[in-house]
C-alpha atoms as a PDB file:
ATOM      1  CA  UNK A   1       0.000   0.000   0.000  1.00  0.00           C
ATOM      2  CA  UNK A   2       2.638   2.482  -1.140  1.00  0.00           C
ATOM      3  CA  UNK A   3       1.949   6.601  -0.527  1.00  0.00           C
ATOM      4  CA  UNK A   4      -0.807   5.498   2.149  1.00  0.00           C
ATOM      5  CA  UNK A   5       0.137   7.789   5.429  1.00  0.00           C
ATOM      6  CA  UNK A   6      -2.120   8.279   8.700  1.00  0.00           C
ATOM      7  CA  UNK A   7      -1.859  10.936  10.290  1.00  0.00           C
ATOM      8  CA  UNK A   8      -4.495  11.897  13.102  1.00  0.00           C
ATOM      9  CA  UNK A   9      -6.652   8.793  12.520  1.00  0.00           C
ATOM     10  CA  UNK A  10      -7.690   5.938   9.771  1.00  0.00           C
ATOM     11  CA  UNK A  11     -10.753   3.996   8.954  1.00  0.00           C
ATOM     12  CA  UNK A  12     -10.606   0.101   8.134  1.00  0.00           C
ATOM     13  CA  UNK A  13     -13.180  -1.814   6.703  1.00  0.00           C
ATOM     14  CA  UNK A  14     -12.657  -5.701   5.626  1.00  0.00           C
ATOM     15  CA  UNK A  15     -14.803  -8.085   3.776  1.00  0.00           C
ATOM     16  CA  UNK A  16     -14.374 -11.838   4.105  1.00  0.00           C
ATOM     17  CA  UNK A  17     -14.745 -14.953   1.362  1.00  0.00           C
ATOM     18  CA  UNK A  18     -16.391 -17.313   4.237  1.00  0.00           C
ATOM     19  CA  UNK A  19     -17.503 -17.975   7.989  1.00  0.00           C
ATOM     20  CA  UNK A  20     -14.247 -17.663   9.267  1.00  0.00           C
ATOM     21  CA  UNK A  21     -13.593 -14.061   9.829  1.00  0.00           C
ATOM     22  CA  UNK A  22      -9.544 -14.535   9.100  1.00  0.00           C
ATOM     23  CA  UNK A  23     -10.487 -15.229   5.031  1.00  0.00           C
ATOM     24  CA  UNK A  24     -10.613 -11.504   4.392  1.00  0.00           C
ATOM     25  CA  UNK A  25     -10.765 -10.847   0.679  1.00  0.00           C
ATOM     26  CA  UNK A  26     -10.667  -6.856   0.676  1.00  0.00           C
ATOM     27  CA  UNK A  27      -9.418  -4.554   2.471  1.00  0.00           C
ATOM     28  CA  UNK A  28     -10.539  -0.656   2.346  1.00  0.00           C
ATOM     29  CA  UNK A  29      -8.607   2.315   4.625  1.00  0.00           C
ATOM     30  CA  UNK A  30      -9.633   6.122   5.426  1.00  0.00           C
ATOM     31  CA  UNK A  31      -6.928   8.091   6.356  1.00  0.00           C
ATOM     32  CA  UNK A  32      -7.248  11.935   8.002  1.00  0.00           C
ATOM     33  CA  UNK A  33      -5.683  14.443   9.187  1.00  0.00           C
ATOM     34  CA  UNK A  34      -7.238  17.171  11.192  1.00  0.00           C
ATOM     35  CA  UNK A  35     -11.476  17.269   9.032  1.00  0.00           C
ATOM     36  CA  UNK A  36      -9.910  16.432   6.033  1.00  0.00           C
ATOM     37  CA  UNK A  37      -9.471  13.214   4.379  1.00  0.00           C
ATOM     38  CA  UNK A  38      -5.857  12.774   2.999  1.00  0.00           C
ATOM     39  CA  UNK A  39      -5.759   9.469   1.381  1.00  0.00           C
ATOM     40  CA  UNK A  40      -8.105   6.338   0.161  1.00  0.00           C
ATOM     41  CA  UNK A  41      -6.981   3.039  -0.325  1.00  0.00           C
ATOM     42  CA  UNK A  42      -8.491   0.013  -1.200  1.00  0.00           C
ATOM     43  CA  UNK A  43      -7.819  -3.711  -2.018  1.00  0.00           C
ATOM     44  CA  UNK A  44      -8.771  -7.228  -3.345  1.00  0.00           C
ATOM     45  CA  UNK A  45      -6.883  -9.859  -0.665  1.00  0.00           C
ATOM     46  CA  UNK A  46      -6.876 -13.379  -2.029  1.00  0.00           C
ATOM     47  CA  UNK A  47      -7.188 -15.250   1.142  1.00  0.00           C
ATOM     48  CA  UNK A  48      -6.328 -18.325   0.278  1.00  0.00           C
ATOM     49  CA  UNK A  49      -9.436 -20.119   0.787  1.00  0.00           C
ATOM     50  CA  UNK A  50     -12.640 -20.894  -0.647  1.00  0.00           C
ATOM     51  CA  UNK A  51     -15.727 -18.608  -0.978  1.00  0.00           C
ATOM     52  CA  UNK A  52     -19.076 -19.847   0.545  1.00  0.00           C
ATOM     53  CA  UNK A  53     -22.358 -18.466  -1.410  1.00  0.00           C
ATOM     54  CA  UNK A  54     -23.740 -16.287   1.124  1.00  0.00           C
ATOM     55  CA  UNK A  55     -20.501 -14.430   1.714  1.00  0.00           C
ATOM     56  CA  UNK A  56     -20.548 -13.840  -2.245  1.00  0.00           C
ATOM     57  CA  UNK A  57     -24.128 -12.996  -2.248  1.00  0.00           C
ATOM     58  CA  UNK A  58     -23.307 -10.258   0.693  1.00  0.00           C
ATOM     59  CA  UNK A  59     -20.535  -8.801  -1.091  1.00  0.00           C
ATOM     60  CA  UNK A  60     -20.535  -9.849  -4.846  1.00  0.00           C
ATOM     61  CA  UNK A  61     -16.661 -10.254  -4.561  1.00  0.00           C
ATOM     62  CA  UNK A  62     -15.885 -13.586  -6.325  1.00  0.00           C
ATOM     63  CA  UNK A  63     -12.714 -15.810  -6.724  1.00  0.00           C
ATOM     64  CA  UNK A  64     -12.066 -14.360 -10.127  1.00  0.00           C
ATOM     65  CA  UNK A  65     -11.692 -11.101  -8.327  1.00  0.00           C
ATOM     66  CA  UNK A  66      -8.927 -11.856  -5.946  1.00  0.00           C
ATOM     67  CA  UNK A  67      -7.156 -13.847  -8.426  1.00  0.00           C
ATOM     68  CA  UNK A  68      -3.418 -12.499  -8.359  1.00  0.00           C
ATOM     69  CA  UNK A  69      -4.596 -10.215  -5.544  1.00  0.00           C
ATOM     70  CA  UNK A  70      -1.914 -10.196  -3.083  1.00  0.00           C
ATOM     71  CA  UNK A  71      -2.162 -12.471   0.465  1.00  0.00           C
ATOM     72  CA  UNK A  72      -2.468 -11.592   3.777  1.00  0.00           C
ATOM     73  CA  UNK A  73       0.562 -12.245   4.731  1.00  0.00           C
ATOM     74  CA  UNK A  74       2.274 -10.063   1.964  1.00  0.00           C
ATOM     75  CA  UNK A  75       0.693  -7.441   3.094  1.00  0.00           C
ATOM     76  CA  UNK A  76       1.409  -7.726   6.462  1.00  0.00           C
ATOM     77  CA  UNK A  77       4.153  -5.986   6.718  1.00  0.00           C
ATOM     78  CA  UNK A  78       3.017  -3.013   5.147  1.00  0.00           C
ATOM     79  CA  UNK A  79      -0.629  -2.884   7.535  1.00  0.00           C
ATOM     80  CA  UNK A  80       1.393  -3.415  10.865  1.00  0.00           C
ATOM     81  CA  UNK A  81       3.858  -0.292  10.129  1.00  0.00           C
ATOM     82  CA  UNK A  82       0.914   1.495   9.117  1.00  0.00           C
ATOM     83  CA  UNK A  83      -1.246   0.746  11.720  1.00  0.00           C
ATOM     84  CA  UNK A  84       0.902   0.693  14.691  1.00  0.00           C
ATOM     85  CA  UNK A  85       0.541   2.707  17.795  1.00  0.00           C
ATOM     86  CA  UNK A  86      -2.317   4.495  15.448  1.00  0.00           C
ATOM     87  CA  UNK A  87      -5.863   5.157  16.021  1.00  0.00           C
ATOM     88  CA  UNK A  88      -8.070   2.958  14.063  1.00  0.00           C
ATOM     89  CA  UNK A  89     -11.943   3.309  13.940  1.00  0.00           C
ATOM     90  CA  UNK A  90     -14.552   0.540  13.004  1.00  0.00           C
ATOM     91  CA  UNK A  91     -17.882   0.108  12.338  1.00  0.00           C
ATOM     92  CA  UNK A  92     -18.492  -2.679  15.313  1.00  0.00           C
ATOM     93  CA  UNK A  93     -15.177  -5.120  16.306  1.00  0.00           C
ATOM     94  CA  UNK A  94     -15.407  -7.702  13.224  1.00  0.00           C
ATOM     95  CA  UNK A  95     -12.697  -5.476  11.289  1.00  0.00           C
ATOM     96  CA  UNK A  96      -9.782  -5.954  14.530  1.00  0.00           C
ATOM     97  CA  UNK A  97     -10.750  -9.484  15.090  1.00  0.00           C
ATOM     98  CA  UNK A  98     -10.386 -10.557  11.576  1.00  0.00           C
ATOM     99  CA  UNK A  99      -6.859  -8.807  11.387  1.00  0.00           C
ATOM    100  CA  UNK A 100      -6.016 -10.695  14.356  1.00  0.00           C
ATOM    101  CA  UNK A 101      -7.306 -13.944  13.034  1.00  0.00           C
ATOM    102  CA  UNK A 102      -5.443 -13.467   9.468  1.00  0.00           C
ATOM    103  CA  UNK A 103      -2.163 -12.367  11.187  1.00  0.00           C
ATOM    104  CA  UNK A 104      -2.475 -15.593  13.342  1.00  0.00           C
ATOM    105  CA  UNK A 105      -3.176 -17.966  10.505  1.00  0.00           C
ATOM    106  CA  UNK A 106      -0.038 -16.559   8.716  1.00  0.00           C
ATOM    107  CA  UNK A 107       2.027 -17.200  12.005  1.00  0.00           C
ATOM    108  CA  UNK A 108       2.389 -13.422  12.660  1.00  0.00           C
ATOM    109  CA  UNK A 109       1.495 -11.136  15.619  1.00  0.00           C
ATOM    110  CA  UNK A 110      -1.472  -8.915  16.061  1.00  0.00           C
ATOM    111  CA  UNK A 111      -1.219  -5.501  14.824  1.00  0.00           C
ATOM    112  CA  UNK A 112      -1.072  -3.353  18.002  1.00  0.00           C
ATOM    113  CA  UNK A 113      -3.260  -0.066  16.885  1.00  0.00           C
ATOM    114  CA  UNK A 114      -5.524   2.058  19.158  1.00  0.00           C
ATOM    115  CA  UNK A 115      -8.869   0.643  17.809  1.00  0.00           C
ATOM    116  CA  UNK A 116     -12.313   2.693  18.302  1.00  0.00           C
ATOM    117  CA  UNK A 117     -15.240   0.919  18.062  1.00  0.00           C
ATOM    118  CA  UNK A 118     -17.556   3.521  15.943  1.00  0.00           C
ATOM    119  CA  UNK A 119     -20.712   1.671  17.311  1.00  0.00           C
ATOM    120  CA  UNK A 120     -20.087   2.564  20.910  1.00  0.00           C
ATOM    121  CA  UNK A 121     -19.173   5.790  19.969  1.00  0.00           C
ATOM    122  CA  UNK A 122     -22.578   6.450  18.074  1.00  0.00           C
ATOM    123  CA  UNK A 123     -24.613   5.642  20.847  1.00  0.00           C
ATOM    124  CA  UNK A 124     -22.516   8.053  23.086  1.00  0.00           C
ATOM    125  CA  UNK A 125     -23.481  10.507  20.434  1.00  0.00           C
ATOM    126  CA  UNK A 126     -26.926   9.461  19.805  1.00  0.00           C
ATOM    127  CA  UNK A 127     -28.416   7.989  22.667  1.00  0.00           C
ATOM    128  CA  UNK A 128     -32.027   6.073  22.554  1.00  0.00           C
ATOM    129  CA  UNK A 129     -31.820   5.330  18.599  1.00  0.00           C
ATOM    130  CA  UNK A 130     -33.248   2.023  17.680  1.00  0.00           C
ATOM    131  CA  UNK A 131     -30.340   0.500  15.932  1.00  0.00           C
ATOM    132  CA  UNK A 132     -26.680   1.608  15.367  1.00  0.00           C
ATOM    133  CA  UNK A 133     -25.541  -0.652  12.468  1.00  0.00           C
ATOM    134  CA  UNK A 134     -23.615   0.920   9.426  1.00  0.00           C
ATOM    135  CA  UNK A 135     -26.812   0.899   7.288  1.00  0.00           C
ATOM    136  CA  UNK A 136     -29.073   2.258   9.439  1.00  0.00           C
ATOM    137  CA  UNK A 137     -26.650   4.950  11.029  1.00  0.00           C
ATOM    138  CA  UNK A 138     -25.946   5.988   7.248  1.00  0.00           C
ATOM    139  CA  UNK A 139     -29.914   6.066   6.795  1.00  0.00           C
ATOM    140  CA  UNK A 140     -30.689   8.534   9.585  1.00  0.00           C
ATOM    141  CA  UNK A 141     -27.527  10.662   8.787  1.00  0.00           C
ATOM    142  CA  UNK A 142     -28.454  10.943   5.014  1.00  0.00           C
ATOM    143  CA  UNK A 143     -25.354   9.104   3.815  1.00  0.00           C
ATOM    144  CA  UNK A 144     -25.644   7.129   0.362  1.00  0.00           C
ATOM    145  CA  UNK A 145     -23.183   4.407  -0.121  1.00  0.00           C
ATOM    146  CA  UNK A 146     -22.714   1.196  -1.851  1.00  0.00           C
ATOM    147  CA  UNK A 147     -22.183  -1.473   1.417  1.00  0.00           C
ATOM    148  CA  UNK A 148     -20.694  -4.433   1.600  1.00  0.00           C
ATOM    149  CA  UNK A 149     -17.920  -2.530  -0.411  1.00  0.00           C
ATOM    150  CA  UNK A 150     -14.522  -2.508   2.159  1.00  0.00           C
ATOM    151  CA  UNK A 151     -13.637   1.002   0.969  1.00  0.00           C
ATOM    152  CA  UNK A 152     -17.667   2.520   0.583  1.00  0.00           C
ATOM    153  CA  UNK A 153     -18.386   0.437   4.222  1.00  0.00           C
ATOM    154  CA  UNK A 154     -14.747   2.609   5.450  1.00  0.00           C
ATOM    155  CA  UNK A 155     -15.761   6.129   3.813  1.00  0.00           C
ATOM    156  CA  UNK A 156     -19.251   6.049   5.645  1.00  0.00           C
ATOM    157  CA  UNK A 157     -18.088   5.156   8.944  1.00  0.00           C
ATOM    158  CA  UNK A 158     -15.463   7.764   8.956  1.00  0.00           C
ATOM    159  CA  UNK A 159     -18.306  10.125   7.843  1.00  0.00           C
ATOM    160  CA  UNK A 160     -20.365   9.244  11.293  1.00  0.00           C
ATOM    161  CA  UNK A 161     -17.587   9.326  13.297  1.00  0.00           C
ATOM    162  CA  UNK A 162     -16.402  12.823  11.647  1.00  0.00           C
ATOM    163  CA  UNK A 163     -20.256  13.953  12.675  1.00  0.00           C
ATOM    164  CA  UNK A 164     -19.692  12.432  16.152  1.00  0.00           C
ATOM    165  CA  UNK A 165     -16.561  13.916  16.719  1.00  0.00           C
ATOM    166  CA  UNK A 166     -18.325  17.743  15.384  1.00  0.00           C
ATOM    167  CA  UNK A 167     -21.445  16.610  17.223  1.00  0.00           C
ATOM    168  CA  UNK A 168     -20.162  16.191  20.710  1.00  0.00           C
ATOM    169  CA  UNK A 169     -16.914  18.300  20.509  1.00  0.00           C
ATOM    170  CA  UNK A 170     -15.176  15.144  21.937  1.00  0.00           C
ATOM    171  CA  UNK A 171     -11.391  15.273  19.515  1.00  0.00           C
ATOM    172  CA  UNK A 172     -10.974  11.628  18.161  1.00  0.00           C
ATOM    173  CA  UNK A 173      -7.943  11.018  20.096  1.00  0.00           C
ATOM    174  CA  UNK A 174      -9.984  11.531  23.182  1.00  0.00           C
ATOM    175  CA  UNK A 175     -12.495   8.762  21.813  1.00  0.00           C
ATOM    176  CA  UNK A 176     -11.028   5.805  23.488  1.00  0.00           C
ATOM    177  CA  UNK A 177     -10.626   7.125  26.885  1.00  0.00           C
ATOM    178  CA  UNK A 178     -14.546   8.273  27.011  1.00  0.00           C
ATOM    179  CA  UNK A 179     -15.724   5.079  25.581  1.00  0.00           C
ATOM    180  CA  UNK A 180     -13.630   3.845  28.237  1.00  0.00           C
ATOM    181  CA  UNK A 181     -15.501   5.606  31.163  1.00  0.00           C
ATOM    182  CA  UNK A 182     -19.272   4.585  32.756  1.00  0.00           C
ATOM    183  CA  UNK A 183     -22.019   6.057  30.807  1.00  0.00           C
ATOM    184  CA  UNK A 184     -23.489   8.937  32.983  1.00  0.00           C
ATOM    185  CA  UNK A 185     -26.671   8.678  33.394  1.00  0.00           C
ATOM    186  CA  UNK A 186     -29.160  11.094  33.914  1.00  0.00           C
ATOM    187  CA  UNK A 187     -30.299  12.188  37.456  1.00  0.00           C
ATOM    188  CA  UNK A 188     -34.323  10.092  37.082  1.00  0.00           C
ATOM    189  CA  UNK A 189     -36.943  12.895  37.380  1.00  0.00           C
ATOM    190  CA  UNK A 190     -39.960  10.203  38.104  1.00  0.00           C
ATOM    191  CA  UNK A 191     -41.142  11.733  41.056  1.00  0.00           C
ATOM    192  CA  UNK A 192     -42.256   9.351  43.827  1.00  0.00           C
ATOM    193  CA  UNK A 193     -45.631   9.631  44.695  1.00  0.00           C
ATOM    194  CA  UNK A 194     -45.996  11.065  48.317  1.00  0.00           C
ATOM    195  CA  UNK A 195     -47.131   8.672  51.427  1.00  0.00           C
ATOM    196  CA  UNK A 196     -50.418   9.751  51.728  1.00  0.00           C
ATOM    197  CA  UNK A 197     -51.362   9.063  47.823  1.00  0.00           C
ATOM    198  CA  UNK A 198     -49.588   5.658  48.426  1.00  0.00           C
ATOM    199  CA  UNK A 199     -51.841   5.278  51.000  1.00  0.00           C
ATOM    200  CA  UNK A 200     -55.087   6.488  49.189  1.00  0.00           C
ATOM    201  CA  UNK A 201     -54.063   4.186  45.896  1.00  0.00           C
ATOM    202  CA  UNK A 202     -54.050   0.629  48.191  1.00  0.00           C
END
């Protein structure tokens, strides 16, 4: 992934070819820098493995398209100096645990970023909403995008965590510290009805 730099914070995004969450076949990345976004990358991963129906029907990626895509493993390298030590954001945890699991199934160490989960931070944001899934957050916030796509599913979750971060005036780097706080809730204002109406309502 050559010229790809992060600066302040990225976005990752993975699709896989089957039930096991390590057979990613794309990879997509959002990198910024202060409200801007400096550089897109996307690609096809070929992970080795085959590709069951439903994950293809999700997706549409198919084993012609990861044919002489690079592996995993080669690109290893280049995702662990990249991601290191940075803040990473995700729609949910699948994207960190299926780095983890690919690493591991190419005999290498976990990559050892500062990963946000975007979820949590959307319902600090928006408390009460019905559902905070990348579809339905992108619904409510008027964002069109093609899903299932690793680099469209990455450009949309930056894009509600951008609006959190304006939202709540919370700076992304202060992200995982909040999310790593209690919730404070609300002081109840349900008054307690007083002894006597107790009394009157037995």
């Amino acid at each position: 992934m050559p010229g790809v730099r992060f600066v302040d914070y990225c976005v990752l995004d993975v699709e896989t070819a089957n039930t096991d969450c390590g057979s990613i076949c794309q990879i997509g990345i959002v990198c910024v820098e202060g409200d801007a976004v400096i550089a897109e990358h996307v690609t096809y991963v070929d992970p080795g493995c085959g590709f069951s129906p439903f994950n293809i029907r999700v997706h549409g990626i198919r084993p012609e398209h990861v044919a002489g895509a690079p592996t995993f493993a080669a690109l290893y390298d280049e995702l662990r100096a990249r991601l290191t030590g940075h803040l990473v954001v995700q729609q949910g945890g699948f994207d960190k645990t299926a780095l983890a699991r690919a690493a591991a199934a190419c005999g290498r160490e976990e990559i050892d970023a500062r990963w946000i989960n975007n979820v949590s931070v959307a319902r600090r944001a928006w408390p009460g909403l019905p559902g905070y899934g990348l579809a339905k957050m992108a619904a409510r916030l008027e964002l069109t995008f093609r899903h299932h796509d690793a680099l469209e599913d990455a450009r949309v979750t930056q894009a509600i965590f951008a609006r959190a971060v304006a939202e709540t005036g919370i700076a992304p780097h202060d992200w995982p510290a909040r999310l790593a706080a209690p919730v404070q809730r609300k002081p109840s204002t349900r008054r307690e009805p007083a002894p006597e109406a107790a009394t009157a309502a037995e």
